[in-house]
Coordinates of C-alpha atoms in Angstrom, one line a residue:
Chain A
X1 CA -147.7 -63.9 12.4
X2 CA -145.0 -64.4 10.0
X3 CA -142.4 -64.9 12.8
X4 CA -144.1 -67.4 13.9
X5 CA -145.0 -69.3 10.4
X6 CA -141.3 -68.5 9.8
X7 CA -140.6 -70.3 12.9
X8 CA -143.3 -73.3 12.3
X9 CA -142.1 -74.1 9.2
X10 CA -138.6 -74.1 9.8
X11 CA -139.4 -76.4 13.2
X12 CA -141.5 -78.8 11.7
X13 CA -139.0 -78.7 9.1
X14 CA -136.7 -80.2 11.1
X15 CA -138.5 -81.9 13.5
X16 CA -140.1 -84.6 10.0
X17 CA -136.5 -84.4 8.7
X18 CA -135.2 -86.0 11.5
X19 CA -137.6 -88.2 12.0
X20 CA -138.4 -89.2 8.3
X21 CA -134.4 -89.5 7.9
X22 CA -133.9 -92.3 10.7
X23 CA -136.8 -94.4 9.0
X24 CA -135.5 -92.9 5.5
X25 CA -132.3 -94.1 6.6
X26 CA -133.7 -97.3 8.3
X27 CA -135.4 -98.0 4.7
X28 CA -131.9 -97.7 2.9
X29 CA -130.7 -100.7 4.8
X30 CA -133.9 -102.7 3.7
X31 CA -133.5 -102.0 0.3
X32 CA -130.1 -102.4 -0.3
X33 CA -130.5 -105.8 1.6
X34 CA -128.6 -109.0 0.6
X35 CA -130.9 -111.5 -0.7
X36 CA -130.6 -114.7 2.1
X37 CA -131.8 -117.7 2.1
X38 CA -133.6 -118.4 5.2
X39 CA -133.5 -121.9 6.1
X40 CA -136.6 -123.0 8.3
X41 CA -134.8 -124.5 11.8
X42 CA -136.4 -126.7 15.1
X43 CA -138.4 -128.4 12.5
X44 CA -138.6 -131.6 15.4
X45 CA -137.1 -130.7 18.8
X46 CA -135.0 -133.4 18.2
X47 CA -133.1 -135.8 16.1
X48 CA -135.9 -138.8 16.8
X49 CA -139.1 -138.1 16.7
X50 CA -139.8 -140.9 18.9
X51 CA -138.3 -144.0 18.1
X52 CA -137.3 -142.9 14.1
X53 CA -135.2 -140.3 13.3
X54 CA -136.5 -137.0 12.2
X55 CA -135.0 -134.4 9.4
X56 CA -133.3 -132.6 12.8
X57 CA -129.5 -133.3 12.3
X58 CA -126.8 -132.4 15.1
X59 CA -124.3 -129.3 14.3
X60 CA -121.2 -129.3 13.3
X61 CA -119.0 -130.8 16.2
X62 CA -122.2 -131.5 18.5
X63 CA -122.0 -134.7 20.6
X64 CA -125.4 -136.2 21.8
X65 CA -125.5 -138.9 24.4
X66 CA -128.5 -140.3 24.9
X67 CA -130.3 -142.6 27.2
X68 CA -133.6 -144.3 26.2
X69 CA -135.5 -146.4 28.5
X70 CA -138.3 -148.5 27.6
X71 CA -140.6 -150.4 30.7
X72 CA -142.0 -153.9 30.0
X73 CA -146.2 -153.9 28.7
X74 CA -148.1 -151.6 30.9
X75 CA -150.6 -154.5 31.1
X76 CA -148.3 -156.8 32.8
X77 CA -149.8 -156.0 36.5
X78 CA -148.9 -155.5 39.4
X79 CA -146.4 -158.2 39.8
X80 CA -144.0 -157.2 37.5
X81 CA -144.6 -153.5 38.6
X82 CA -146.6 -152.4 35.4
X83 CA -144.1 -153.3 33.2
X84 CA -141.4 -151.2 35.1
X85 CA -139.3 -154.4 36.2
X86 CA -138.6 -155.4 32.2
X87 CA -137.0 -152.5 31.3
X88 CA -135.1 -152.2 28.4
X89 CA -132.1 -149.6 27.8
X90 CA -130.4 -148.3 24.6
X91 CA -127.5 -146.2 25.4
X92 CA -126.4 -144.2 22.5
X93 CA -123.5 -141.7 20.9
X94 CA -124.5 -139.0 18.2
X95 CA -122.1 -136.8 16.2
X96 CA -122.6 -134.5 13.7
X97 CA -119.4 -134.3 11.1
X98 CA -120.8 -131.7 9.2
X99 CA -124.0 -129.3 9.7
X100 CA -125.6 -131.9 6.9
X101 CA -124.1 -135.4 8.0
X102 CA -124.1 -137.1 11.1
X103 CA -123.7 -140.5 12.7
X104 CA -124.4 -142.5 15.4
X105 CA -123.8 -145.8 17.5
X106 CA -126.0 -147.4 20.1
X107 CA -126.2 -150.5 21.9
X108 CA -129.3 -151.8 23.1
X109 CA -130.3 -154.4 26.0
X110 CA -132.6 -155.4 24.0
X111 CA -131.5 -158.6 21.9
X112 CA -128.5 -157.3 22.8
X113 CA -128.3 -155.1 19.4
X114 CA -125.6 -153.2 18.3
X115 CA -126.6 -150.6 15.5
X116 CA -124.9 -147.4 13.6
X117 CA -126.8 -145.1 11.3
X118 CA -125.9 -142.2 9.1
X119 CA -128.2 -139.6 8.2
X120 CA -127.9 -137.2 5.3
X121 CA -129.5 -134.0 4.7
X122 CA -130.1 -133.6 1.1
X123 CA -132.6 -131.0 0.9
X124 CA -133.6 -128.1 3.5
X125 CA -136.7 -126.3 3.9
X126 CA -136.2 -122.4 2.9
X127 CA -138.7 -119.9 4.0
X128 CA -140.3 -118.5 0.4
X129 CA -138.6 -121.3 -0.8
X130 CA -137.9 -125.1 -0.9
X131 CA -141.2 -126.6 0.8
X132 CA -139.1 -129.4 2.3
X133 CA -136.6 -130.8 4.0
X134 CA -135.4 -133.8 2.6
X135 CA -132.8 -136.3 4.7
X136 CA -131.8 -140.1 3.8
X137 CA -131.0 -142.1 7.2
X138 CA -129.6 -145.5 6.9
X139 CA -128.8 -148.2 9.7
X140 CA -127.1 -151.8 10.1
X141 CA -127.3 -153.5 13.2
X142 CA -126.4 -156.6 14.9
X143 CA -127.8 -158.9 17.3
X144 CA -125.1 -160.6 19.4
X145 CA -127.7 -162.7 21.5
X146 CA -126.0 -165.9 21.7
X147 CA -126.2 -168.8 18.6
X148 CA -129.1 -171.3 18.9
X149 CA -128.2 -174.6 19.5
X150 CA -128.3 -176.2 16.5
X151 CA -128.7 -179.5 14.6
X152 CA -125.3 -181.0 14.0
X153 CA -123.5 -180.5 10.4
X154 CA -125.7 -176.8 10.0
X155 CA -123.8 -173.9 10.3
X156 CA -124.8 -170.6 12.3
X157 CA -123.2 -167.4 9.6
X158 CA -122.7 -164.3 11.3
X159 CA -124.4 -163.0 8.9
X160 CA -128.0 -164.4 10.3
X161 CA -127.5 -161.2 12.9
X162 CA -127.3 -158.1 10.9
X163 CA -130.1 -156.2 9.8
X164 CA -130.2 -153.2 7.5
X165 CA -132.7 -150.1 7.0
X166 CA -132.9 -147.2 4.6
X167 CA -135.6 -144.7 5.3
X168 CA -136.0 -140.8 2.9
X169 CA -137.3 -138.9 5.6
X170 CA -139.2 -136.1 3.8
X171 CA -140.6 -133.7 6.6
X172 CA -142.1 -129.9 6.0
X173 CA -142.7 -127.7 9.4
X174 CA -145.9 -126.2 8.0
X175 CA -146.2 -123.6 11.1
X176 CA -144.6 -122.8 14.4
X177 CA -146.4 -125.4 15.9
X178 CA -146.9 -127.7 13.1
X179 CA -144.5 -130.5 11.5
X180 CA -145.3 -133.3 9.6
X181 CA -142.6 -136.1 8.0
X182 CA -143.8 -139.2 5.6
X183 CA -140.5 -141.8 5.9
X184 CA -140.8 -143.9 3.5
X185 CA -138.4 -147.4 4.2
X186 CA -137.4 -150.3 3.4
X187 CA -135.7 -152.8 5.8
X188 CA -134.0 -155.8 5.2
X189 CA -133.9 -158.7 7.4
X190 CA -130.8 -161.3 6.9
X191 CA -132.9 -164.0 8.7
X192 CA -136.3 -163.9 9.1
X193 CA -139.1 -166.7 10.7
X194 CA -139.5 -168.8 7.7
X195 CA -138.7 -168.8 3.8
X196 CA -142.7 -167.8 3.7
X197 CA -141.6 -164.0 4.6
X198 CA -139.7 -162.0 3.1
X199 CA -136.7 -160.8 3.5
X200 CA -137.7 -157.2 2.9
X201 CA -140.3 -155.4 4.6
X202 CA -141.8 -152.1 2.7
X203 CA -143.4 -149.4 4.8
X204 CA -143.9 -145.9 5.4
X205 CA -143.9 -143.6 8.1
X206 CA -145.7 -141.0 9.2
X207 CA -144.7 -138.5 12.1
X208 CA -145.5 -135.3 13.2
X209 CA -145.6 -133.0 16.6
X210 CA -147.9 -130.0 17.7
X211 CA -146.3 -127.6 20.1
X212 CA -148.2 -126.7 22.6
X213 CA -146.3 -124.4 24.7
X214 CA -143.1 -122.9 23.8
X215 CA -141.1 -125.8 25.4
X216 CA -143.5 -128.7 24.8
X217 CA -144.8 -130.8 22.0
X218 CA -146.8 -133.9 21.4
X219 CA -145.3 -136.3 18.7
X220 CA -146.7 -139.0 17.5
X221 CA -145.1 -141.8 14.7
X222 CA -146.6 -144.5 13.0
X223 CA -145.3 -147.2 10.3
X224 CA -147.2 -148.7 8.3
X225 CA -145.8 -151.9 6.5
X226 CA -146.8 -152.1 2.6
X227 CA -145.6 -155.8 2.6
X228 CA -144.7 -158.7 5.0
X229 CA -146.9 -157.3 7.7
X230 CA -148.0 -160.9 8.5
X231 CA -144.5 -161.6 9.7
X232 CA -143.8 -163.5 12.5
X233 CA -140.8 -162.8 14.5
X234 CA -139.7 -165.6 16.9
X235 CA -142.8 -167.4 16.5
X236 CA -145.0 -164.8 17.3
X237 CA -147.3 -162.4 15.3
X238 CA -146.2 -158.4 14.8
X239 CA -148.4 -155.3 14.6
X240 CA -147.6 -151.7 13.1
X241 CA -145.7 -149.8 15.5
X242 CA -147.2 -147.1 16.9
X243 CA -146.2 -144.6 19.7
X244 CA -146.6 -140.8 20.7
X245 CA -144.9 -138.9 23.1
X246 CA -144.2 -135.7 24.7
X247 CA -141.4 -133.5 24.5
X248 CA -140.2 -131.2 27.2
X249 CA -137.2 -128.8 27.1
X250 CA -135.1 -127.8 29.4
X251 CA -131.7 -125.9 29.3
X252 CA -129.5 -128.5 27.8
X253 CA -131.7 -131.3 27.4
X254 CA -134.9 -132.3 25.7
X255 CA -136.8 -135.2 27.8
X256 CA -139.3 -137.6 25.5
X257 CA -142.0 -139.2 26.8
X258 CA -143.2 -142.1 25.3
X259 CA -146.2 -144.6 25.0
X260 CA -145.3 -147.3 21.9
X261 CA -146.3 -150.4 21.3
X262 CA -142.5 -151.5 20.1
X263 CA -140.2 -151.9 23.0
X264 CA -137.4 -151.9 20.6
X265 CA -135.9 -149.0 19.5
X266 CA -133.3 -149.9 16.6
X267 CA -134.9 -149.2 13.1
X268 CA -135.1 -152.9 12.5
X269 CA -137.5 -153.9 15.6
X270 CA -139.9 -151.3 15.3
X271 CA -140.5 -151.0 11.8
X272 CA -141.2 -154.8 11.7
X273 CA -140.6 -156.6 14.4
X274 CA -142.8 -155.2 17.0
X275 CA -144.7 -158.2 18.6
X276 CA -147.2 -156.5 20.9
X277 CA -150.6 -154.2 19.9
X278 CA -152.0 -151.6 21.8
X279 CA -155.9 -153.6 21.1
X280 CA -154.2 -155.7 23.8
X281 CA -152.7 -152.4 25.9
X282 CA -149.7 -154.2 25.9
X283 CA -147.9 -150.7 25.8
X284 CA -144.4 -150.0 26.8
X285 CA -143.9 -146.5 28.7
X286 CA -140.1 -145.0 28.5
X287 CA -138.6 -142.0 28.1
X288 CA -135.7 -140.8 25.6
X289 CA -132.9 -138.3 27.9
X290 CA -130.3 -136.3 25.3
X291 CA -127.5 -134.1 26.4
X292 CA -125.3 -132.6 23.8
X293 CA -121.9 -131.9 24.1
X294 CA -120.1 -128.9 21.9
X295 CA -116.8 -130.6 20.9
X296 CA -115.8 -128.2 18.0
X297 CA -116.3 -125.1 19.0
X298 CA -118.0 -122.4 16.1
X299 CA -115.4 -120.0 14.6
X300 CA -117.1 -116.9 16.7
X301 CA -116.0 -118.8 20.3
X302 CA -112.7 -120.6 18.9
X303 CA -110.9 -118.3 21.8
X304 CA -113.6 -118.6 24.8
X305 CA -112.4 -120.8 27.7
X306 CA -115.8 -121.9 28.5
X307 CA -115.5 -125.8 29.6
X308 CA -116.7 -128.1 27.3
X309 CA -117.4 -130.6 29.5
Chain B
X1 CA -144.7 -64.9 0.8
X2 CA -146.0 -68.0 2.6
X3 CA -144.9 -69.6 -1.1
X4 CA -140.9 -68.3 -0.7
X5 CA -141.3 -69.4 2.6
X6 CA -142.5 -72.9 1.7
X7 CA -139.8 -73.1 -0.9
X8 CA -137.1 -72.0 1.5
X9 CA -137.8 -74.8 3.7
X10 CA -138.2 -77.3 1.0
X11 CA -134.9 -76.1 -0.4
X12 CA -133.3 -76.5 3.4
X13 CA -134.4 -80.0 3.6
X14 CA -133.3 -80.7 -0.1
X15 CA -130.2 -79.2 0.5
X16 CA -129.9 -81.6 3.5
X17 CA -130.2 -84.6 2.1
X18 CA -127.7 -83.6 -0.9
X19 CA -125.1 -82.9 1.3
X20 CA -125.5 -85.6 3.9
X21 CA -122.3 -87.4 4.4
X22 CA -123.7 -91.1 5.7
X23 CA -121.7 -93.8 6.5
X24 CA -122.3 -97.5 6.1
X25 CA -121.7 -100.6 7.2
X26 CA -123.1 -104.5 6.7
X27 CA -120.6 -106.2 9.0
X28 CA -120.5 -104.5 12.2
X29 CA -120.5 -107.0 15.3
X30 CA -122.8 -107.2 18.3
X31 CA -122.7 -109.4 20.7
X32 CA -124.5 -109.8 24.2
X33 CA -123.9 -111.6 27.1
X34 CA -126.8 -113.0 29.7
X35 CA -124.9 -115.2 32.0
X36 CA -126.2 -114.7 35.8
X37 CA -124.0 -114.6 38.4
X38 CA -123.0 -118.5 39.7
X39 CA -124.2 -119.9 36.2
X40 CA -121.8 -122.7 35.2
X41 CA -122.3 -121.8 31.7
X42 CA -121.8 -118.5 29.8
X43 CA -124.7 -117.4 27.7
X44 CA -123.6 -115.2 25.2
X45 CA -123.9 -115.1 21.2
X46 CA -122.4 -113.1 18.6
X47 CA -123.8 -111.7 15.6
X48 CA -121.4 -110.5 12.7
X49 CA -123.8 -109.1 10.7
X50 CA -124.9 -105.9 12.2
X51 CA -126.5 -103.2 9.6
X52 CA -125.6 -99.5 10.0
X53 CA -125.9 -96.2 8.8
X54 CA -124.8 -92.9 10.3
X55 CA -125.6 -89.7 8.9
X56 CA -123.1 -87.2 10.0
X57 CA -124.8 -84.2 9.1
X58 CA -128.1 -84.7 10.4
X59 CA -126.5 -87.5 13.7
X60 CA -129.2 -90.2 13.0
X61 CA -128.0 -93.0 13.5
X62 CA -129.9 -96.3 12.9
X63 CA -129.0 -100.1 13.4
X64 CA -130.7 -103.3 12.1
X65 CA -129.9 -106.7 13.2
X66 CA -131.3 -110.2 11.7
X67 CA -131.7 -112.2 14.8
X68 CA -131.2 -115.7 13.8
X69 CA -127.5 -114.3 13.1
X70 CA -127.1 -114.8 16.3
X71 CA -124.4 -117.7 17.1
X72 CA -124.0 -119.2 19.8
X73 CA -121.4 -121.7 21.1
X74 CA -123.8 -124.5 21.9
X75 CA -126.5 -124.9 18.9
X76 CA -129.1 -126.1 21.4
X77 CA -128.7 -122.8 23.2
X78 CA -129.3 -120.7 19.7
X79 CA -132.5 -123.1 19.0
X80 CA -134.1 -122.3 22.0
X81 CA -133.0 -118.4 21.7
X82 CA -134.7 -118.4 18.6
X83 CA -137.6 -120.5 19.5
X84 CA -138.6 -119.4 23.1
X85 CA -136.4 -116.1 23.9
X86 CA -136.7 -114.3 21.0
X87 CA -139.5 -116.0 18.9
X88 CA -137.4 -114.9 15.8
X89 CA -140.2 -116.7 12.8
X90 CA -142.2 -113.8 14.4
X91 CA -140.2 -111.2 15.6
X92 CA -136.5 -111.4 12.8
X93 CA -135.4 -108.4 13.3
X94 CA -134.1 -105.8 16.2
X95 CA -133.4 -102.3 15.0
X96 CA -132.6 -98.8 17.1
X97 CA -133.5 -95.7 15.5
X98 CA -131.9 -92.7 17.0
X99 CA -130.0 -89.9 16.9
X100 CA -126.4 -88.5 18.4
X101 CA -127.2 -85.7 21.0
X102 CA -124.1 -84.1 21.3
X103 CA -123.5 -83.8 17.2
X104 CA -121.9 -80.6 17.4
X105 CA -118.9 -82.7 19.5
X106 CA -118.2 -84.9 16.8
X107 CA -116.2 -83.7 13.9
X108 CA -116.5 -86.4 11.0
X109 CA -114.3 -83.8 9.1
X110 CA -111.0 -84.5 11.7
X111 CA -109.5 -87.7 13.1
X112 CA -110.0 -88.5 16.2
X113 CA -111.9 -90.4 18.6
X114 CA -114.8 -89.0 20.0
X115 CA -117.4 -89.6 23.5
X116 CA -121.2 -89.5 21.3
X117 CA -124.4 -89.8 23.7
X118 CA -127.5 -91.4 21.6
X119 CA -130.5 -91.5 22.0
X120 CA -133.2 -92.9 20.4
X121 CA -135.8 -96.1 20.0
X122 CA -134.7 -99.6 20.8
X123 CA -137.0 -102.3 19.6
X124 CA -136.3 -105.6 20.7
X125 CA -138.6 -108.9 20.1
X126 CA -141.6 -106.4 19.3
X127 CA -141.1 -104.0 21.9
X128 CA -140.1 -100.6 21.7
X129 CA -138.6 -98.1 24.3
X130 CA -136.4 -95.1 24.6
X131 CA -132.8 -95.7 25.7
X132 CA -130.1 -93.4 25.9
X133 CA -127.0 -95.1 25.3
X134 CA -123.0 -93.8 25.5
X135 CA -120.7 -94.7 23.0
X136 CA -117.4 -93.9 21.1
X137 CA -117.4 -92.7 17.6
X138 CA -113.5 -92.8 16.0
X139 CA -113.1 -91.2 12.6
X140 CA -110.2 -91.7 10.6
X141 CA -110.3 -90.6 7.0
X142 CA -113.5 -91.3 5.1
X143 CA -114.1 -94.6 7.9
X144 CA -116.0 -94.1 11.3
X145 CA -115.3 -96.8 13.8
X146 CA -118.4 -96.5 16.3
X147 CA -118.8 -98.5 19.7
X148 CA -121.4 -99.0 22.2
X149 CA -122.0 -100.6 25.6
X150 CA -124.5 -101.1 27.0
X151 CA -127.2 -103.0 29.6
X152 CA -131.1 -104.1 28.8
X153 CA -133.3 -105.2 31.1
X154 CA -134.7 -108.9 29.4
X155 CA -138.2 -108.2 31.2
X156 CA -138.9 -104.8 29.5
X157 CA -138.7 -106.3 26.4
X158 CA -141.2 -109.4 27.2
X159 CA -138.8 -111.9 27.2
X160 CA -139.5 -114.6 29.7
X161 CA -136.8 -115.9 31.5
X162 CA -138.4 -119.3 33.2
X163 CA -137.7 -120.1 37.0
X164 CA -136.2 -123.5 35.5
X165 CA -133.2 -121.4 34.2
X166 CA -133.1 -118.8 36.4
X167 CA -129.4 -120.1 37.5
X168 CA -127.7 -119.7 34.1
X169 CA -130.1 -116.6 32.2
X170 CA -129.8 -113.2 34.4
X171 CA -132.2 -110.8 33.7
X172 CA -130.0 -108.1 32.3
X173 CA -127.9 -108.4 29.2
X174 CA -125.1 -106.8 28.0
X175 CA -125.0 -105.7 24.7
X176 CA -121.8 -105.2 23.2
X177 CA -121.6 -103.3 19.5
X178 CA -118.9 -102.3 16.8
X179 CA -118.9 -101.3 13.2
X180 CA -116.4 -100.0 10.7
X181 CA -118.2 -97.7 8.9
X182 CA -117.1 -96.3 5.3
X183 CA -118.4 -92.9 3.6
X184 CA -121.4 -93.8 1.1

């Protein structure tokens, strides 16, 4: 009997030392710990949400091309194809400097606009921490459509074509699934309609997305103009712009589908320049295609061969 | 006597964790690589900041890795490891909790390098299983230099690999792991 208590003891001795050491053990590297901050990531799939930027900004040394397309009013008919024959194109480069900068230039068919942006990351959400992420994006862009005729002795400045808008993007990823950003923005048109309007056009944003699987997500974006929202451009009225979409991810691309009611896709057409209303379903389908390129390599890979290309 | 014999084995025990010689490390280096066979691009990440302990008296061994320290070359590739593979906001951490076998064939006390089978608990994006895994365990001085290599099956572990990708993410990885250990 004592042999065997002997034996007992001294087994189940052992037997919870070993087992209470590996999780006393396994508790000593919890403790001792370094404090990090843990930044929340993927708080958009990607750097638009739709047609505005989101807080998502590229890497260090990450190209993105990108290809948007978007398709003439759905309500158009038949003989223009649903809107596919008047499809529009805005071919863009993307390149983060820094993990907190990037910038960008596009060119779209669209009054054949040529824009650049910068975005800035100011503030980042941290898990237990900073509710928010906190980004300021700003854009010029250019319309090189050719110079009205105009009445002789008045002059057409090159200045009449650029455009400028400044949005603080302010987003918080509230779960896995859920993300909401309030942009507010302020563009300013060079030339508008009439001396009526304004130059300046106030409005905030709203966008947000809901995953619903682990590789898709619905996104939807909406700005709201404050002031000068009875601006005509070229003549005719414009409406709030409106769109949601649909990401989908696959390896090294994220697709966006889109419904909007702005077929432009620069800061300074959507936000106030959008001249159709989905009341009429004059709704523009399109899609948004990025592929990203790693130009710098991170330190960890500086020796791998893998092509870049 | 069931008293002396109760504080006989609470004295062994004591006694074992006084004189436990543990080594440590915070920077050890794992790194994995899932690239199948004709993919065009590799898909492998490296993690630098690998938590270890060994106890040399007792051979437990346990590891602890964060795994958004994962990097990878392409950032789009870590996203989606974090969001989709792995699920890291739910699952952060991978740990193995085990123990060397063959303890008496190590001598911690003498340099030298020496061939350690482990065994133990792998748990990987919430799943646990026993793996048995061979390794290398060098000592020199009061440092321990241990390495591992080693294959996982991605399906035992719940991690979907979709059909989409099938052509670049195998279904095996090879894990990879070092550490410099130093005497606590």
């Amino acid at each position: 009997m004592r042999k065997s208590l002997l034996l007992f003891t001294l087994l189940s001795g052992i037997y919870t030392s070993s087992l209470a050491q590996a999780d006393s053990l396994m508790n000593m590297l919890n403790d001792n710990a370094p404090k990090t901050k843990e930044h929340v990531s993927a708080t958009f799939k990607a750097t638009r949400i739709i047609n505005g930027s989101s807080v998502e900004n590229l890497g260090h040394g990450v190209l993105d091309f990108r290809i948007s397309h978007r398709f003439g009013q759905l309500n158009q008919g038949v003989e223009n194809f649903f809107g596919l024959d008047n499809a529009t194109t805005r071919l863009g480069l993307d390149y983060g400097i820094t993990k907190w900068l990037m910038i960008g230039i596009g060119h779209s068919t669209l009054f054949k606009e040529n824009d650049g942006f910068a975005k800035v990351r100011l503030l980042r959400q941290v898990k237990d921490g900073m509710p928010i992420t906190l980004s300021y994006s700003g854009s010029v862009s250019v319309q090189t459509t050719p110079a009205p005729v105009l009445l002789p002795g008045q002059e057409w400045k090159y200045s009449n074509r650029l455009y400028y808008a400044h949005q603080l993007l302010i987003a918080r990823k509230f779960s896995d699934r859920i993300s909401l950003q309030l942009m507010p923005a302020i563009v300013h048109y060079n030339l508008v309609d009439s001396s009526k309007f304004s130059n300046n056009t106030l409005a905030i944003g709203v966008g947000g997305r809901v995953k619903v699987s682990r590789r898709m997500a619905i996104t939807g974006e909406y700005y709201f103009r404050a002031t000068n929202a009875d601006m005509l451009y070229a003549g005719v009225p414009t409406y709030n712009a409106l769109s949601v979409g649909l990401d989908i991810e696959t390896g090294g691309h994220v697709f966006q589908l889109v419904f909007s009611n702005s077929q432009g896709m620069s800061d300074r057409t959507f936000i106030g320049q959008t001249t159709d209303s989905w009341g009429k379903g004059a709704l523009h389908f399109g899609f948004n295609i990025s592929r990203v390129f790693t130009v710098v390599k991170p330190k960890e890979f500086k020796d791998s061969d893998d092509k870049k290309w | 006597m069931k008293k002396l014999l109760l504080t006989v084995s609470c004295l062994m025990m004591a006694t074992t964790a006084m004189f436990a010689q543990k080594y440590m490390t915070r920077t050890g280096r794992i790194s994995f690589n899932a690239t199948a066979a004709k993919s065009p691009e590799k898909i492998e990440a490296i993690n630098n900041e690998v938590a270890n302990i060994v106890d040399a008296k007792t051979g437990d061994i346990v590891f602890q890795v964060l795994i958004k320290s994962f990097k990878f070359e392409r950032e789009l590739m870590q996203e989606h490891f974090n969001e989709n593979y792995m699920q890291s906001d739910k699952f952060p951490k991978s740990e193995f909790k085990g123990k060397i076998d063959n303890l008496s064939d190590v001598n911690f006390t003498k340099d030298g390098t020496y061939n350690a089978k482990v065994s133990g608990k792998l748990t990987i994006h919430g799943v646990t299983k026993d793996v048995n895994v061979p390794g290398t365990i060098a000592v020199k001085g009061n440092t321990v230099a241990v390495k591992a290599k080693f294959s996982v099956k991605l399906n035992d572990y719940n991690i979907d690999i979709p059909a989409m990708v099938a052509d670049k993410v195998g279904k095996d990885a090879t894990i990879t792991l070092e550490g410099n250990l130093t005497q606590k």
